[in-house]
PDB file of C-alpha atoms and ligand atoms in Angstrom:
ATOM      1  CA  UNK A   1      62.619 137.361 -12.926  1.00 97.00           C
ATOM      2  CA  UNK A   2      60.955 136.906 -16.294  1.00 98.00           C
ATOM      3  CA  UNK A   3      61.674 137.964 -19.896  1.00 98.00           C
ATOM      4  CA  UNK A   4      58.938 138.342 -22.465  1.00 98.00           C
ATOM      5  CA  UNK A   5      60.087 137.522 -25.999  1.00 98.00           C
ATOM      6  CA  UNK A   6      57.724 138.721 -28.900  1.00 98.00           C
ATOM      7  CA  UNK A   7      58.207 136.748 -32.123  1.00 98.00           C
ATOM      8  CA  UNK A   8      57.203 139.002 -34.940  1.00 98.00           C
ATOM      9  CA  UNK A   9      57.200 136.381 -37.747  1.00 98.00           C
ATOM     10  CA  UNK A  10      54.018 134.934 -39.243  1.00 98.00           C
ATOM     11  CA  UNK A  11      55.864 131.614 -39.597  1.00 97.00           C
ATOM     12  CA  UNK A  12      55.287 129.892 -36.260  1.00 95.00           C
ATOM     13  CA  UNK A  13      58.524 127.733 -36.201  1.00 94.00           C
ATOM     14  CA  UNK A  14      60.495 130.124 -38.525  1.00 98.00           C
ATOM     15  CA  UNK A  15      63.966 131.696 -38.166  1.00 98.00           C
ATOM     16  CA  UNK A  16      62.838 134.384 -35.800  1.00 98.00           C
ATOM     17  CA  UNK A  17      61.367 131.810 -33.471  1.00 98.00           C
ATOM     18  CA  UNK A  18      64.490 129.694 -33.686  1.00 98.00           C
ATOM     19  CA  UNK A  19      66.718 132.855 -32.767  1.00 98.00           C
ATOM     20  CA  UNK A  20      64.359 133.701 -29.836  1.00 98.00           C
ATOM     21  CA  UNK A  21      64.284 130.022 -28.650  1.00 98.00           C
ATOM     22  CA  UNK A  22      68.115 130.120 -28.341  1.00 98.00           C
ATOM     23  CA  UNK A  23      67.859 133.329 -26.065  1.00 99.00           C
ATOM     24  CA  UNK A  24      64.940 131.661 -24.122  1.00 99.00           C
ATOM     25  CA  UNK A  25      66.890 128.448 -23.454  1.00 98.00           C
ATOM     26  CA  UNK A  26      69.944 130.276 -22.362  1.00 98.00           C
ATOM     27  CA  UNK A  27      67.899 132.513 -19.940  1.00 98.00           C
ATOM     28  CA  UNK A  28      66.311 129.466 -18.463  1.00 98.00           C
ATOM     29  CA  UNK A  29      69.622 127.737 -17.896  1.00 98.00           C
ATOM     30  CA  UNK A  30      70.366 130.797 -15.705  1.00 96.00           C
ATOM     31  CA  UNK A  31      67.286 130.589 -13.740  1.00 97.00           C
ATOM     32  CA  UNK A  32      65.279 133.288 -15.492  1.00 98.00           C
ATOM     33  CA  UNK A  33      61.817 132.528 -16.664  1.00 98.00           C
ATOM     34  CA  UNK A  34      61.290 133.138 -20.445  1.00 98.00           C
ATOM     35  CA  UNK A  35      58.144 133.134 -22.633  1.00 98.00           C
ATOM     36  CA  UNK A  36      57.933 133.596 -26.365  1.00 98.00           C
ATOM     37  CA  UNK A  37      54.735 135.067 -27.653  1.00 98.00           C
ATOM     38  CA  UNK A  38      54.099 134.801 -31.447  1.00 98.00           C
ATOM     39  CA  UNK A  39      52.214 137.598 -33.042  1.00 97.00           C
ATOM     40  CA  UNK A  40      50.818 134.916 -35.466  1.00 95.00           C
ATOM     41  CA  UNK A  41      49.045 135.693 -38.752  1.00 96.00           C
ATOM     42  CA  UNK A  42      45.913 137.546 -37.687  1.00 95.00           C
ATOM     43  CA  UNK A  43      45.633 141.302 -38.629  1.00 95.00           C
ATOM     44  CA  UNK A  44      46.801 143.885 -36.164  1.00 97.00           C
ATOM     45  CA  UNK A  45      45.661 147.427 -36.448  1.00 97.00           C
ATOM     46  CA  UNK A  46      47.813 150.533 -36.485  1.00 98.00           C
ATOM     47  CA  UNK A  47      47.584 153.340 -33.999  1.00 98.00           C
ATOM     48  CA  UNK A  48      44.784 155.815 -35.001  1.00 98.00           C
ATOM     49  CA  UNK A  49      45.944 158.476 -32.426  1.00 98.00           C
ATOM     50  CA  UNK A  50      42.459 158.471 -30.747  1.00 98.00           C
ATOM     51  CA  UNK A  51      44.237 158.876 -27.429  1.00 97.00           C
ATOM     52  CA  UNK A  52      41.499 156.877 -25.658  1.00 97.00           C
ATOM     53  CA  UNK A  53      44.307 154.860 -23.995  1.00 98.00           C
ATOM     54  CA  UNK A  54      45.401 158.014 -22.293  1.00 95.00           C
ATOM     55  CA  UNK A  55      41.952 159.222 -21.446  1.00 97.00           C
ATOM     56  CA  UNK A  56      40.827 155.903 -20.028  1.00 96.00           C
ATOM     57  CA  UNK A  57      44.042 154.613 -18.426  1.00 94.00           C
ATOM     58  CA  UNK A  58      44.428 151.051 -17.494  1.00 95.00           C
ATOM     59  CA  UNK A  59      47.336 150.294 -19.892  1.00 97.00           C
ATOM     60  CA  UNK A  60      45.004 149.205 -22.743  1.00 97.00           C
ATOM     61  CA  UNK A  61      44.472 150.040 -26.334  1.00 98.00           C
ATOM     62  CA  UNK A  62      41.018 150.841 -27.211  1.00 97.00           C
ATOM     63  CA  UNK A  63      41.175 148.107 -29.958  1.00 97.00           C
ATOM     64  CA  UNK A  64      40.804 144.828 -28.197  1.00 96.00           C
ATOM     65  CA  UNK A  65      40.424 142.635 -31.222  1.00 96.00           C
ATOM     66  CA  UNK A  66      44.109 141.759 -31.736  1.00 97.00           C
ATOM     67  CA  UNK A  67      47.088 140.675 -29.750  1.00 98.00           C
ATOM     68  CA  UNK A  68      48.145 144.182 -28.529  1.00 98.00           C
ATOM     69  CA  UNK A  69      46.354 144.134 -25.183  1.00 98.00           C
ATOM     70  CA  UNK A  70      47.348 140.417 -24.496  1.00 98.00           C
ATOM     71  CA  UNK A  71      51.072 141.494 -24.897  1.00 98.00           C
ATOM     72  CA  UNK A  72      50.551 144.447 -22.438  1.00 98.00           C
ATOM     73  CA  UNK A  73      48.923 142.037 -19.988  1.00 98.00           C
ATOM     74  CA  UNK A  74      51.862 139.726 -20.150  1.00 98.00           C
ATOM     75  CA  UNK A  75      54.353 142.654 -19.831  1.00 98.00           C
ATOM     76  CA  UNK A  76      52.851 143.639 -16.605  1.00 98.00           C
ATOM     77  CA  UNK A  77      54.546 140.692 -14.879  1.00 98.00           C
ATOM     78  CA  UNK A  78      57.799 140.743 -17.132  1.00 98.00           C
ATOM     79  CA  UNK A  79      61.060 142.388 -16.087  1.00 98.00           C
ATOM     80  CA  UNK A  80      62.408 142.646 -19.614  1.00 98.00           C
ATOM     81  CA  UNK A  81      61.460 142.590 -23.249  1.00 99.00           C
ATOM     82  CA  UNK A  82      62.991 141.095 -26.499  1.00 99.00           C
ATOM     83  CA  UNK A  83      61.451 141.807 -29.829  1.00 98.00           C
ATOM     84  CA  UNK A  84      62.461 139.590 -32.763  1.00 98.00           C
ATOM     85  CA  UNK A  85      61.357 140.547 -36.258  1.00 98.00           C
ATOM     86  CA  UNK A  86      62.027 139.117 -39.786  1.00 98.00           C
ATOM     87  CA  UNK A  87      63.351 141.736 -41.978  1.00 98.00           C
ATOM     88  CA  UNK A  88      60.938 142.676 -44.882  1.00 98.00           C
ATOM     89  CA  UNK A  89      62.137 145.247 -47.361  1.00 98.00           C
ATOM     90  CA  UNK A  90      64.906 146.380 -45.088  1.00 98.00           C
ATOM     91  CA  UNK A  91      62.671 146.963 -42.025  1.00 98.00           C
ATOM     92  CA  UNK A  92      60.810 145.080 -39.386  1.00 98.00           C
ATOM     93  CA  UNK A  93      57.601 143.577 -40.727  1.00 97.00           C
ATOM     94  CA  UNK A  94      54.638 145.879 -40.775  1.00 98.00           C
ATOM     95  CA  UNK A  95      52.598 143.864 -38.236  1.00 98.00           C
ATOM     96  CA  UNK A  96      55.404 144.211 -35.653  1.00 98.00           C
ATOM     97  CA  UNK A  97      55.562 147.905 -36.208  1.00 98.00           C
ATOM     98  CA  UNK A  98      51.827 148.331 -35.830  1.00 98.00           C
ATOM     99  CA  UNK A  99      51.855 146.428 -32.524  1.00 98.00           C
ATOM    100  CA  UNK A 100      54.944 147.962 -30.997  1.00 98.00           C
ATOM    101  CA  UNK A 101      53.528 151.575 -31.609  1.00 98.00           C
ATOM    102  CA  UNK A 102      50.281 150.695 -29.906  1.00 98.00           C
ATOM    103  CA  UNK A 103      51.954 148.670 -27.102  1.00 98.00           C
ATOM    104  CA  UNK A 104      54.167 151.549 -26.037  1.00 98.00           C
ATOM    105  CA  UNK A 105      51.616 154.272 -26.513  1.00 98.00           C
ATOM    106  CA  UNK A 106      48.773 152.529 -24.686  1.00 98.00           C
ATOM    107  CA  UNK A 107      50.860 150.982 -21.885  1.00 98.00           C
ATOM    108  CA  UNK A 108      54.258 152.898 -21.555  1.00 97.00           C
ATOM    109  CA  UNK A 109      54.453 152.459 -17.803  1.00 96.00           C
ATOM    110  CA  UNK A 110      54.593 148.577 -18.184  1.00 98.00           C
ATOM    111  CA  UNK A 111      57.671 149.022 -20.412  1.00 98.00           C
ATOM    112  CA  UNK A 112      59.500 151.914 -18.901  1.00 96.00           C
ATOM    113  CA  UNK A 113      62.825 151.176 -17.240  1.00 97.00           C
ATOM    114  CA  UNK A 114      62.796 147.454 -18.150  1.00 98.00           C
ATOM    115  CA  UNK A 115      65.796 146.130 -20.178  1.00 98.00           C
ATOM    116  CA  UNK A 116      65.110 145.432 -23.802  1.00 98.00           C
ATOM    117  CA  UNK A 117      66.729 143.961 -26.921  1.00 99.00           C
ATOM    118  CA  UNK A 118      65.795 143.726 -30.498  1.00 98.00           C
ATOM    119  CA  UNK A 119      66.724 140.844 -32.861  1.00 99.00           C
ATOM    120  CA  UNK A 120      66.519 141.019 -36.648  1.00 98.00           C
ATOM    121  CA  UNK A 121      66.410 137.964 -38.973  1.00 98.00           C
ATOM    122  CA  UNK A 122      67.064 138.050 -42.625  1.00 98.00           C
ATOM    123  CA  UNK A 123      68.084 136.252 -45.743  1.00 98.00           C
ATOM    124  CA  UNK A 124      70.787 138.864 -46.770  1.00 98.00           C
ATOM    125  CA  UNK A 125      70.451 142.565 -46.148  1.00 98.00           C
ATOM    126  CA  UNK A 126      68.518 145.285 -44.204  1.00 98.00           C
ATOM    127  CA  UNK A 127      69.014 143.881 -40.755  1.00 98.00           C
ATOM    128  CA  UNK A 128      70.897 146.855 -39.266  1.00 98.00           C
ATOM    129  CA  UNK A 129      68.179 149.254 -40.559  1.00 98.00           C
ATOM    130  CA  UNK A 130      65.571 147.065 -39.085  1.00 98.00           C
ATOM    131  CA  UNK A 131      67.512 147.015 -35.745  1.00 98.00           C
ATOM    132  CA  UNK A 132      67.724 150.809 -35.712  1.00 98.00           C
ATOM    133  CA  UNK A 133      63.910 150.954 -36.050  1.00 98.00           C
ATOM    134  CA  UNK A 134      63.251 148.386 -33.456  1.00 98.00           C
ATOM    135  CA  UNK A 135      65.526 150.064 -30.892  1.00 98.00           C
ATOM    136  CA  UNK A 136      63.902 153.500 -31.249  1.00 98.00           C
ATOM    137  CA  UNK A 137      61.027 153.068 -28.755  1.00 97.00           C
ATOM    138  CA  UNK A 138      63.343 151.475 -26.214  1.00 98.00           C
ATOM    139  CA  UNK A 139      65.513 154.560 -26.242  1.00 97.00           C
ATOM    140  CA  UNK A 140      62.681 156.961 -25.253  1.00 96.00           C
ATOM    141  CA  UNK A 141      61.319 154.738 -22.641  1.00 96.00           C
ATOM    142  CA  UNK A 142      64.407 154.555 -20.359  1.00 96.00           C
ATOM    143  CA  UNK A 143      64.849 151.009 -21.319  1.00 98.00           C
ATOM    144  CA  UNK A 144      68.416 149.847 -20.977  1.00 98.00           C
ATOM    145  CA  UNK A 145      69.237 148.350 -24.475  1.00 98.00           C
ATOM    146  CA  UNK A 146      71.080 144.999 -24.047  1.00 98.00           C
ATOM    147  CA  UNK A 147      73.824 144.289 -26.498  1.00 97.00           C
ATOM    148  CA  UNK A 148      75.854 141.272 -27.554  1.00 98.00           C
ATOM    149  CA  UNK A 149      79.153 140.292 -29.183  1.00 98.00           C
ATOM    150  CA  UNK A 150      77.832 141.593 -32.541  1.00 98.00           C
ATOM    151  CA  UNK A 151      74.689 143.176 -33.807  1.00 98.00           C
ATOM    152  CA  UNK A 152      71.663 141.009 -32.956  1.00 98.00           C
ATOM    153  CA  UNK A 153      71.298 139.504 -36.406  1.00 98.00           C
ATOM    154  CA  UNK A 154      70.600 135.975 -37.483  1.00 98.00           C
ATOM    155  CA  UNK A 155      70.741 134.867 -41.094  1.00 98.00           C
ATOM    156  CA  UNK A 156      68.402 132.468 -42.865  1.00 98.00           C
ATOM    157  CA  UNK A 157      65.793 132.248 -45.610  1.00 98.00           C
ATOM    158  CA  UNK A 158      63.920 128.976 -45.440  1.00 98.00           C
ATOM    159  CA  UNK A 159      62.432 128.046 -42.172  1.00 97.00           C
ATOM    160  CA  UNK A 160      65.171 126.297 -40.062  1.00 97.00           C
ATOM    161  CA  UNK A 161      68.193 127.855 -41.861  1.00 98.00           C
ATOM    162  CA  UNK A 162      68.823 130.000 -38.944  1.00 98.00           C
ATOM    163  CA  UNK A 163      70.312 127.015 -37.043  1.00 98.00           C
ATOM    164  CA  UNK A 164      73.116 126.916 -39.714  1.00 98.00           C
ATOM    165  CA  UNK A 165      74.152 130.593 -38.701  1.00 98.00           C
ATOM    166  CA  UNK A 166      76.447 129.345 -35.851  1.00 98.00           C
ATOM    167  CA  UNK A 167      77.741 132.894 -35.268  1.00 98.00           C
ATOM    168  CA  UNK A 168      74.241 134.216 -35.144  1.00 98.00           C
ATOM    169  CA  UNK A 169      73.169 131.584 -32.648  1.00 98.00           C
ATOM    170  CA  UNK A 170      76.168 132.459 -30.454  1.00 98.00           C
ATOM    171  CA  UNK A 171      75.321 136.054 -30.630  1.00 98.00           C
ATOM    172  CA  UNK A 172      71.860 135.151 -29.250  1.00 99.00           C
ATOM    173  CA  UNK A 173      73.413 133.236 -26.428  1.00 98.00           C
ATOM    174  CA  UNK A 174      75.637 136.026 -25.532  1.00 98.00           C
ATOM    175  CA  UNK A 175      72.695 138.373 -25.683  1.00 99.00           C
ATOM    176  CA  UNK A 176      70.859 136.190 -23.281  1.00 99.00           C
ATOM    177  CA  UNK A 177      74.036 136.048 -20.902  1.00 98.00           C
ATOM    178  CA  UNK A 178      74.134 139.953 -20.976  1.00 98.00           C
ATOM    179  CA  UNK A 179      70.416 140.177 -20.297  1.00 98.00           C
ATOM    180  CA  UNK A 180      70.595 137.760 -17.336  1.00 98.00           C
ATOM    181  CA  UNK A 181      73.693 139.719 -16.001  1.00 98.00           C
ATOM    182  CA  UNK A 182      71.974 142.931 -16.184  1.00 98.00           C
ATOM    183  CA  UNK A 183      68.673 141.833 -14.710  1.00 98.00           C
ATOM    184  CA  UNK A 184      70.427 140.271 -11.792  1.00 98.00           C
ATOM    185  CA  UNK A 185      72.725 143.363 -11.306  1.00 98.00           C
ATOM    186  CA  UNK A 186      69.766 145.823 -11.100  1.00 97.00           C
ATOM    187  CA  UNK A 187      67.281 143.557  -9.222  1.00 97.00           C
ATOM    188  CA  UNK A 188      65.781 145.569  -6.288  1.00 96.00           C
ATOM    189  CA  UNK A 189      67.798 148.655  -7.120  1.00 96.00           C
ATOM    190  CA  UNK A 190      65.701 151.864  -7.440  1.00 95.00           C
ATOM    191  CA  UNK A 191      66.089 153.999 -10.637  1.00 94.00           C
ATOM    192  CA  UNK A 192      67.254 157.568 -10.166  1.00 93.00           C
ATOM    193  CA  UNK A 193      64.501 160.018  -9.468  1.00 94.00           C
ATOM    194  CA  UNK A 194      63.502 161.698 -12.734  1.00 92.00           C
ATOM    195  CA  UNK A 195      62.699 165.330 -13.445  1.00 95.00           C
ATOM    196  CA  UNK A 196      59.159 166.062 -14.547  1.00 94.00           C
ATOM    197  CA  UNK A 197      58.982 165.813 -18.246  1.00 90.00           C
ATOM    198  CA  UNK A 198      59.265 169.073 -20.184  1.00 90.00           C
ATOM    199  CA  UNK A 199      57.524 168.419 -23.539  1.00 88.00           C
ATOM    200  CA  UNK A 200      58.148 171.018 -26.114  1.00 87.00           C
ATOM    201  CA  UNK A 201      56.492 170.676 -29.492  1.00 86.00           C
ATOM    202  CA  UNK A 202      58.245 173.573 -31.292  1.00 81.00           C
ATOM    203  CA  UNK A 203      54.877 175.185 -31.844  1.00 73.00           C
ATOM    204  CA  UNK A 204      54.204 178.624 -30.325  1.00 67.00           C
TER     205      UNK A 204
HETATM  206  C1  FMN B 301      57.801 140.309 -47.710  1.00 95.53           C
HETATM  207  C2  FMN B 301      59.247 139.833 -47.499  1.00 95.53           C
HETATM  208  C3  FMN B 301      60.293 140.668 -47.609  1.00 95.53           C
HETATM  209  C4  FMN B 301      61.549 140.339 -47.324  1.00 95.53           C
HETATM  210  N1  FMN B 301      62.572 141.207 -47.327  1.00 95.53           N
HETATM  211  C5  FMN B 301      63.810 140.904 -47.028  1.00 95.53           C
HETATM  212  C6  FMN B 301      64.911 141.888 -46.988  1.00 95.53           C
HETATM  213  O1  FMN B 301      64.572 143.061 -47.271  1.00 95.53           O
HETATM  214  N2  FMN B 301      66.127 141.500 -46.632  1.00 95.53           N
HETATM  215  C7  FMN B 301      66.420 140.224 -46.403  1.00 95.53           C
HETATM  216  O2  FMN B 301      67.546 139.803 -46.226  1.00 95.53           O
HETATM  217  N3  FMN B 301      65.382 139.200 -46.440  1.00 95.53           N
HETATM  218  C8  FMN B 301      64.159 139.525 -46.629  1.00 95.53           C
HETATM  219  N4  FMN B 301      63.174 138.610 -46.569  1.00 95.53           N
HETATM  220  C9  FMN B 301      63.519 137.182 -46.178  1.00 95.53           C
HETATM  221  C10 FMN B 301      63.193 136.981 -44.669  1.00 95.53           C
HETATM  222  O3  FMN B 301      63.661 138.010 -43.869  1.00 95.53           O
HETATM  223  C11 FMN B 301      63.852 135.656 -44.289  1.00 95.53           C
HETATM  224  O4  FMN B 301      63.139 134.579 -44.958  1.00 95.53           O
HETATM  225  C12 FMN B 301      63.686 135.418 -42.792  1.00 95.53           C
HETATM  226  O5  FMN B 301      64.357 134.219 -42.566  1.00 95.53           O
HETATM  227  C13 FMN B 301      62.180 135.343 -42.445  1.00 95.53           C
HETATM  228  O6  FMN B 301      62.145 134.931 -40.943  1.00 95.53           O
HETATM  229  P1  FMN B 301      61.096 133.994 -40.408  1.00 95.53           P
HETATM  230  O7  FMN B 301      61.369 132.551 -40.887  1.00 95.53           O
HETATM  231  O8  FMN B 301      61.138 134.245 -38.866  1.00 95.53           O
HETATM  232  O9  FMN B 301      59.785 134.365 -40.922  1.00 95.53           O
HETATM  233  C14 FMN B 301      61.901 138.985 -46.839  1.00 95.53           C
HETATM  234  C15 FMN B 301      60.749 138.091 -46.718  1.00 95.53           C
HETATM  235  C16 FMN B 301      59.504 138.509 -47.076  1.00 95.53           C
HETATM  236  C17 FMN B 301      58.357 137.476 -46.900  1.00 95.53           C
END
């Protein structure tokens, strides 16, 4: 079993990376493989609604010049997803959102039914609004949302300060425990048969 963790901070060893590392270490201690992929500092495009991904298939975005398709490729062999983002102006950072929207639109079948969790990292405020935003795609992809003993928030401003948030770090470890428990509980179990989708766009 493998969990893919997306680190949405441009700061390579920043607080989001520290929070995700706490989850990774705990998962590995329970025999679950875990990989952190940082989105880095290069530009990422937003979705342009060209729908070429739907026309061509293959779980790929038509734009191949950023990390979106690399993440999709890794998700093909992962059983669960964790997305961590620093909070910028009360929301996940813009690059994270651009990537998430293209990942889910271009390769939904790689994400569907896989457990997921969001983590927000901030100096002081806006983390719950950021978590709400990050959880939105999970909830329409039949992804069981994994929770912890508190909202998945870690506090810190300068790089490294997250380690001082001992409750936040514990929240990350509990999240990892719950993720490991769920993955083991559902391993090999089929999902319920689903009705064909009935899209209704409110336009007649
Ligand atoms: C553009 C920008 C906007 C920010 N907005 C917020 C905010 O709304 N609330 C907050 O508490 N911290 C805010 N911060 C602080 C970061 O969330 C904080 O430094 C966090 O630790 C960064 O995580 P990182 O080290 O993983 O990059 C902001 C930082 C930047 C660069």
